[in-house]
Amino acid sequence: MEKAMNYEYLLRRIYQVGRYGVAGADADIFRALLMNYTLYNGEQNKERKVNQERLNDLDYDYRVSLNEVWDHLQKALHYGNAKFTNELTDEEKDIIEPVVHFK
């Protein structure tokens, strides 16, 4: 679950807050994404006949989790870009710019 903690630390670092300092900067949100992905991927790859309704529910849960993580990341990157734009090098700005403006 190192990725989940990296997600939390990234958001906390951007916002410069401690634990529970900002909505979305919580490793459990990323863990839910990983769990939903694992469940969906596991059901999809089973050799036996898959219940389509269950698969649709798992797909929905995965997409909701993915959207939540993406939304928090994008907001944090917008915030960080606005707050630290004067401190970033041109190379760093070139890296962040496409992500910040991705819709």
Short mmCIF file of N, CA and C in Angstrom, two decimals:
data_model
loop_
_atom_site.label_atom_id
_atom_site.label_comp_id
_atom_site.label_asym_id
_atom_site.label_seq_id
_atom_site.Cartn_x
_atom_site.Cartn_y
_atom_site.Cartn_z
N MET A 1 0.81 -1.21 0.00
CA MET A 1 0.00 0.00 0.00
C MET A 1 0.85 1.27 0.00
N GLU A 2 2.07 1.13 -0.45
CA GLU A 2 2.96 2.28 -0.51
C GLU A 2 2.40 3.36 -1.43
N LYS A 3 1.75 2.94 -2.52
CA LYS A 3 1.19 3.92 -3.45
C LYS A 3 0.13 4.77 -2.77
N ALA A 4 -0.66 4.17 -1.90
CA ALA A 4 -1.70 4.91 -1.20
C ALA A 4 -1.09 5.98 -0.31
N MET A 5 -0.02 5.64 0.39
CA MET A 5 0.63 6.63 1.24
C MET A 5 1.31 7.72 0.40
N ASN A 6 1.87 7.34 -0.73
CA ASN A 6 2.47 8.35 -1.62
C ASN A 6 1.41 9.33 -2.10
N TYR A 7 0.23 8.82 -2.41
CA TYR A 7 -0.89 9.68 -2.82
C TYR A 7 -1.20 10.68 -1.70
N GLU A 8 -1.34 10.16 -0.47
CA GLU A 8 -1.67 11.04 0.65
C GLU A 8 -0.57 12.07 0.89
N TYR A 9 0.68 11.62 0.90
CA TYR A 9 1.80 12.54 1.14
C TYR A 9 1.89 13.61 0.06
N LEU A 10 1.63 13.23 -1.19
CA LEU A 10 1.67 14.22 -2.28
C LEU A 10 0.66 15.33 -2.04
N LEU A 11 -0.57 14.95 -1.74
CA LEU A 11 -1.59 15.97 -1.52
C LEU A 11 -1.31 16.80 -0.28
N ARG A 12 -0.87 16.15 0.79
CA ARG A 12 -0.54 16.91 2.00
C ARG A 12 0.62 17.85 1.76
N ARG A 13 1.57 17.42 0.95
CA ARG A 13 2.73 18.27 0.65
C ARG A 13 2.33 19.48 -0.20
N ILE A 14 1.48 19.24 -1.18
CA ILE A 14 1.02 20.35 -2.02
C ILE A 14 0.27 21.38 -1.19
N TYR A 15 -0.66 20.90 -0.36
CA TYR A 15 -1.47 21.82 0.45
C TYR A 15 -0.76 22.29 1.72
N GLN A 16 0.36 21.65 2.04
CA GLN A 16 1.14 21.98 3.23
C GLN A 16 0.28 21.87 4.50
N VAL A 17 -0.34 20.69 4.66
CA VAL A 17 -1.18 20.43 5.82
C VAL A 17 -0.77 19.10 6.45
N GLY A 18 -1.24 18.87 7.65
CA GLY A 18 -1.03 17.61 8.33
C GLY A 18 -2.14 16.63 7.99
N ARG A 19 -2.17 15.54 8.72
CA ARG A 19 -3.18 14.52 8.51
C ARG A 19 -4.58 15.10 8.72
N TYR A 20 -5.49 14.78 7.83
CA TYR A 20 -6.87 15.27 7.83
C TYR A 20 -6.96 16.78 7.64
N GLY A 21 -5.92 17.38 7.09
CA GLY A 21 -5.90 18.82 6.91
C GLY A 21 -6.67 19.31 5.69
N VAL A 22 -6.92 18.42 4.75
CA VAL A 22 -7.66 18.81 3.55
C VAL A 22 -8.41 17.58 3.04
N ALA A 23 -9.60 17.81 2.53
CA ALA A 23 -10.40 16.71 2.00
C ALA A 23 -9.67 16.05 0.84
N GLY A 24 -9.65 14.75 0.83
CA GLY A 24 -9.04 14.02 -0.27
C GLY A 24 -7.63 13.56 0.00
N ALA A 25 -6.95 14.19 0.95
CA ALA A 25 -5.57 13.80 1.26
C ALA A 25 -5.61 12.67 2.28
N ASP A 26 -6.10 11.52 1.82
CA ASP A 26 -6.30 10.38 2.69
C ASP A 26 -5.97 9.11 1.91
N ALA A 27 -5.05 8.34 2.42
CA ALA A 27 -4.62 7.12 1.74
C ALA A 27 -5.76 6.13 1.55
N ASP A 28 -6.77 6.18 2.42
CA ASP A 28 -7.90 5.26 2.30
C ASP A 28 -8.68 5.47 1.00
N ILE A 29 -8.70 6.68 0.50
CA ILE A 29 -9.37 6.95 -0.78
C ILE A 29 -8.65 6.21 -1.90
N PHE A 30 -7.34 6.23 -1.88
CA PHE A 30 -6.56 5.53 -2.91
C PHE A 30 -6.65 4.02 -2.70
N ARG A 31 -6.68 3.58 -1.46
CA ARG A 31 -6.84 2.14 -1.18
C ARG A 31 -8.17 1.63 -1.71
N ALA A 32 -9.22 2.43 -1.58
CA ALA A 32 -10.53 2.04 -2.10
C ALA A 32 -10.46 1.87 -3.62
N LEU A 33 -9.74 2.76 -4.28
CA LEU A 33 -9.55 2.64 -5.73
C LEU A 33 -8.85 1.32 -6.06
N LEU A 34 -7.78 1.02 -5.35
CA LEU A 34 -7.04 -0.22 -5.60
C LEU A 34 -7.90 -1.45 -5.34
N MET A 35 -8.68 -1.41 -4.27
CA MET A 35 -9.55 -2.54 -3.95
C MET A 35 -10.63 -2.72 -5.03
N ASN A 36 -11.25 -1.63 -5.44
CA ASN A 36 -12.28 -1.71 -6.47
C ASN A 36 -11.71 -2.19 -7.80
N TYR A 37 -10.51 -1.77 -8.11
CA TYR A 37 -9.86 -2.24 -9.34
C TYR A 37 -9.59 -3.74 -9.26
N THR A 38 -9.07 -4.17 -8.12
CA THR A 38 -8.76 -5.59 -7.94
C THR A 38 -10.03 -6.44 -8.03
N LEU A 39 -11.10 -6.01 -7.39
CA LEU A 39 -12.36 -6.76 -7.45
C LEU A 39 -12.90 -6.82 -8.87
N TYR A 40 -12.90 -5.69 -9.55
CA TYR A 40 -13.42 -5.64 -10.92
C TYR A 40 -12.56 -6.49 -11.84
N ASN A 41 -11.27 -6.34 -11.75
CA ASN A 41 -10.36 -7.08 -12.62
C ASN A 41 -10.43 -8.58 -12.34
N GLY A 42 -10.57 -8.95 -11.07
CA GLY A 42 -10.67 -10.35 -10.70
C GLY A 42 -11.93 -11.00 -11.24
N GLU A 43 -13.06 -10.31 -11.14
CA GLU A 43 -14.32 -10.84 -11.66
C GLU A 43 -14.27 -10.95 -13.18
N GLN A 44 -13.68 -9.98 -13.80
CA GLN A 44 -13.62 -9.93 -15.27
C GLN A 44 -12.77 -11.08 -15.82
N ASN A 45 -11.77 -11.52 -15.07
CA ASN A 45 -10.84 -12.53 -15.56
C ASN A 45 -11.20 -13.96 -15.14
N LYS A 46 -12.32 -14.13 -14.45
CA LYS A 46 -12.72 -15.47 -14.04
C LYS A 46 -13.13 -16.29 -15.26
N GLU A 47 -12.80 -17.57 -15.20
CA GLU A 47 -13.12 -18.44 -16.33
C GLU A 47 -14.59 -18.85 -16.33
N ARG A 48 -15.20 -18.90 -15.14
CA ARG A 48 -16.60 -19.29 -15.10
C ARG A 48 -17.48 -18.14 -15.60
N LYS A 49 -18.73 -18.45 -15.83
CA LYS A 49 -19.65 -17.42 -16.31
C LYS A 49 -19.79 -16.33 -15.24
N VAL A 50 -19.67 -15.10 -15.67
CA VAL A 50 -19.71 -13.97 -14.75
C VAL A 50 -21.11 -13.36 -14.76
N ASN A 51 -21.60 -13.06 -13.56
CA ASN A 51 -22.87 -12.37 -13.41
C ASN A 51 -22.70 -10.95 -13.93
N GLN A 52 -23.37 -10.62 -15.01
CA GLN A 52 -23.19 -9.32 -15.66
C GLN A 52 -23.60 -8.17 -14.76
N GLU A 53 -24.62 -8.36 -13.95
CA GLU A 53 -25.06 -7.30 -13.05
C GLU A 53 -23.99 -7.00 -12.01
N ARG A 54 -23.37 -8.06 -11.46
CA ARG A 54 -22.28 -7.87 -10.50
C ARG A 54 -21.09 -7.18 -11.17
N LEU A 55 -20.78 -7.58 -12.37
CA LEU A 55 -19.68 -6.97 -13.10
C LEU A 55 -19.95 -5.49 -13.35
N ASN A 56 -21.18 -5.16 -13.69
CA ASN A 56 -21.55 -3.75 -13.91
C ASN A 56 -21.42 -2.95 -12.62
N ASP A 57 -21.83 -3.54 -11.49
CA ASP A 57 -21.71 -2.86 -10.19
C ASP A 57 -20.24 -2.63 -9.83
N LEU A 58 -19.41 -3.64 -10.06
CA LEU A 58 -17.98 -3.50 -9.77
C LEU A 58 -17.33 -2.46 -10.68
N ASP A 59 -17.73 -2.44 -11.94
CA ASP A 59 -17.23 -1.45 -12.89
C ASP A 59 -17.61 -0.05 -12.43
N TYR A 60 -18.84 0.11 -12.00
CA TYR A 60 -19.31 1.41 -11.53
C TYR A 60 -18.51 1.86 -10.31
N ASP A 61 -18.36 0.95 -9.32
CA ASP A 61 -17.60 1.30 -8.11
C ASP A 61 -16.16 1.69 -8.45
N TYR A 62 -15.55 0.97 -9.38
CA TYR A 62 -14.18 1.28 -9.79
C TYR A 62 -14.12 2.67 -10.43
N ARG A 63 -15.05 2.95 -11.33
CA ARG A 63 -15.04 4.25 -12.02
C ARG A 63 -15.29 5.41 -11.05
N VAL A 64 -16.16 5.21 -10.07
CA VAL A 64 -16.41 6.24 -9.07
C VAL A 64 -15.14 6.52 -8.26
N SER A 65 -14.47 5.45 -7.83
CA SER A 65 -13.22 5.61 -7.06
C SER A 65 -12.14 6.29 -7.90
N LEU A 66 -12.03 5.89 -9.15
CA LEU A 66 -11.04 6.48 -10.04
C LEU A 66 -11.31 7.97 -10.23
N ASN A 67 -12.56 8.32 -10.42
CA ASN A 67 -12.93 9.72 -10.60
C ASN A 67 -12.65 10.54 -9.34
N GLU A 68 -12.89 9.95 -8.17
CA GLU A 68 -12.64 10.65 -6.92
C GLU A 68 -11.15 10.95 -6.75
N VAL A 69 -10.32 9.95 -6.99
CA VAL A 69 -8.87 10.14 -6.88
C VAL A 69 -8.40 11.18 -7.91
N TRP A 70 -8.86 11.05 -9.14
CA TRP A 70 -8.45 11.99 -10.19
C TRP A 70 -8.88 13.41 -9.84
N ASP A 71 -10.08 13.57 -9.32
CA ASP A 71 -10.59 14.89 -8.96
C ASP A 71 -9.72 15.53 -7.87
N HIS A 72 -9.39 14.76 -6.85
CA HIS A 72 -8.54 15.30 -5.77
C HIS A 72 -7.14 15.64 -6.28
N LEU A 73 -6.59 14.78 -7.12
CA LEU A 73 -5.27 15.06 -7.68
C LEU A 73 -5.27 16.32 -8.56
N GLN A 74 -6.29 16.43 -9.40
CA GLN A 74 -6.34 17.58 -10.29
C GLN A 74 -6.51 18.88 -9.51
N LYS A 75 -7.36 18.86 -8.48
CA LYS A 75 -7.53 20.06 -7.66
C LYS A 75 -6.23 20.43 -6.96
N ALA A 76 -5.53 19.42 -6.46
CA ALA A 76 -4.26 19.69 -5.77
C ALA A 76 -3.23 20.26 -6.75
N LEU A 77 -3.18 19.71 -7.95
CA LEU A 77 -2.22 20.22 -8.93
C LEU A 77 -2.57 21.64 -9.36
N HIS A 78 -3.85 21.94 -9.51
CA HIS A 78 -4.25 23.33 -9.81
C HIS A 78 -3.81 24.26 -8.69
N TYR A 79 -4.08 23.84 -7.46
CA TYR A 79 -3.71 24.65 -6.31
C TYR A 79 -2.20 24.85 -6.24
N GLY A 80 -1.46 23.76 -6.37
CA GLY A 80 -0.01 23.84 -6.31
C GLY A 80 0.57 24.67 -7.44
N ASN A 81 0.01 24.53 -8.62
CA ASN A 81 0.48 25.30 -9.77
C ASN A 81 0.26 26.79 -9.53
N ALA A 82 -0.89 27.15 -8.99
CA ALA A 82 -1.18 28.56 -8.73
C ALA A 82 -0.33 29.12 -7.60
N LYS A 83 -0.17 28.31 -6.55
CA LYS A 83 0.55 28.80 -5.38
C LYS A 83 2.06 28.87 -5.58
N PHE A 84 2.61 27.89 -6.30
CA PHE A 84 4.06 27.79 -6.40
C PHE A 84 4.60 28.12 -7.80
N THR A 85 3.79 28.72 -8.64
CA THR A 85 4.20 28.95 -10.03
C THR A 85 5.50 29.76 -10.13
N ASN A 86 5.72 30.67 -9.20
CA ASN A 86 6.94 31.48 -9.25
C ASN A 86 8.18 30.70 -8.81
N GLU A 87 7.97 29.58 -8.12
CA GLU A 87 9.08 28.79 -7.61
C GLU A 87 9.45 27.63 -8.54
N LEU A 88 8.62 27.37 -9.56
CA LEU A 88 8.86 26.25 -10.47
C LEU A 88 9.79 26.65 -11.60
N THR A 89 10.61 25.71 -12.01
CA THR A 89 11.45 25.94 -13.18
C THR A 89 10.58 25.77 -14.42
N ASP A 90 11.08 26.22 -15.56
CA ASP A 90 10.34 26.06 -16.82
C ASP A 90 10.11 24.59 -17.13
N GLU A 91 11.09 23.76 -16.83
CA GLU A 91 10.95 22.31 -17.07
C GLU A 91 9.83 21.72 -16.21
N GLU A 92 9.77 22.13 -14.94
CA GLU A 92 8.72 21.64 -14.05
C GLU A 92 7.35 22.12 -14.52
N LYS A 93 7.29 23.36 -14.98
CA LYS A 93 6.02 23.89 -15.50
C LYS A 93 5.57 23.12 -16.73
N ASP A 94 6.51 22.76 -17.58
CA ASP A 94 6.18 21.98 -18.78
C ASP A 94 5.64 20.60 -18.43
N ILE A 95 6.12 20.03 -17.34
CA ILE A 95 5.64 18.72 -16.90
C ILE A 95 4.23 18.83 -16.32
N ILE A 96 3.99 19.83 -15.51
CA ILE A 96 2.72 19.98 -14.81
C ILE A 96 1.60 20.50 -15.72
N GLU A 97 1.93 21.38 -16.62
CA GLU A 97 0.93 22.08 -17.44
C GLU A 97 -0.07 21.14 -18.14
N PRO A 98 0.35 20.09 -18.82
CA PRO A 98 -0.64 19.23 -19.48
C PRO A 98 -1.59 18.53 -18.50
N VAL A 99 -1.10 18.21 -17.32
CA VAL A 99 -1.93 17.52 -16.33
C VAL A 99 -2.92 18.49 -15.72
N VAL A 100 -2.48 19.68 -15.42
CA VAL A 100 -3.35 20.68 -14.79
C VAL A 100 -4.49 21.06 -15.72
N HIS A 101 -4.26 21.11 -16.98
CA HIS A 101 -5.29 21.54 -17.92
C HIS A 101 -5.98 20.40 -18.64
N PHE A 102 -5.76 19.16 -18.20
CA PHE A 102 -6.42 18.00 -18.79
C PHE A 102 -7.86 17.96 -18.29
N LYS A 103 -8.79 17.76 -19.19
CA LYS A 103 -10.21 17.68 -18.82
C LYS A 103 -10.74 16.32 -19.10
#
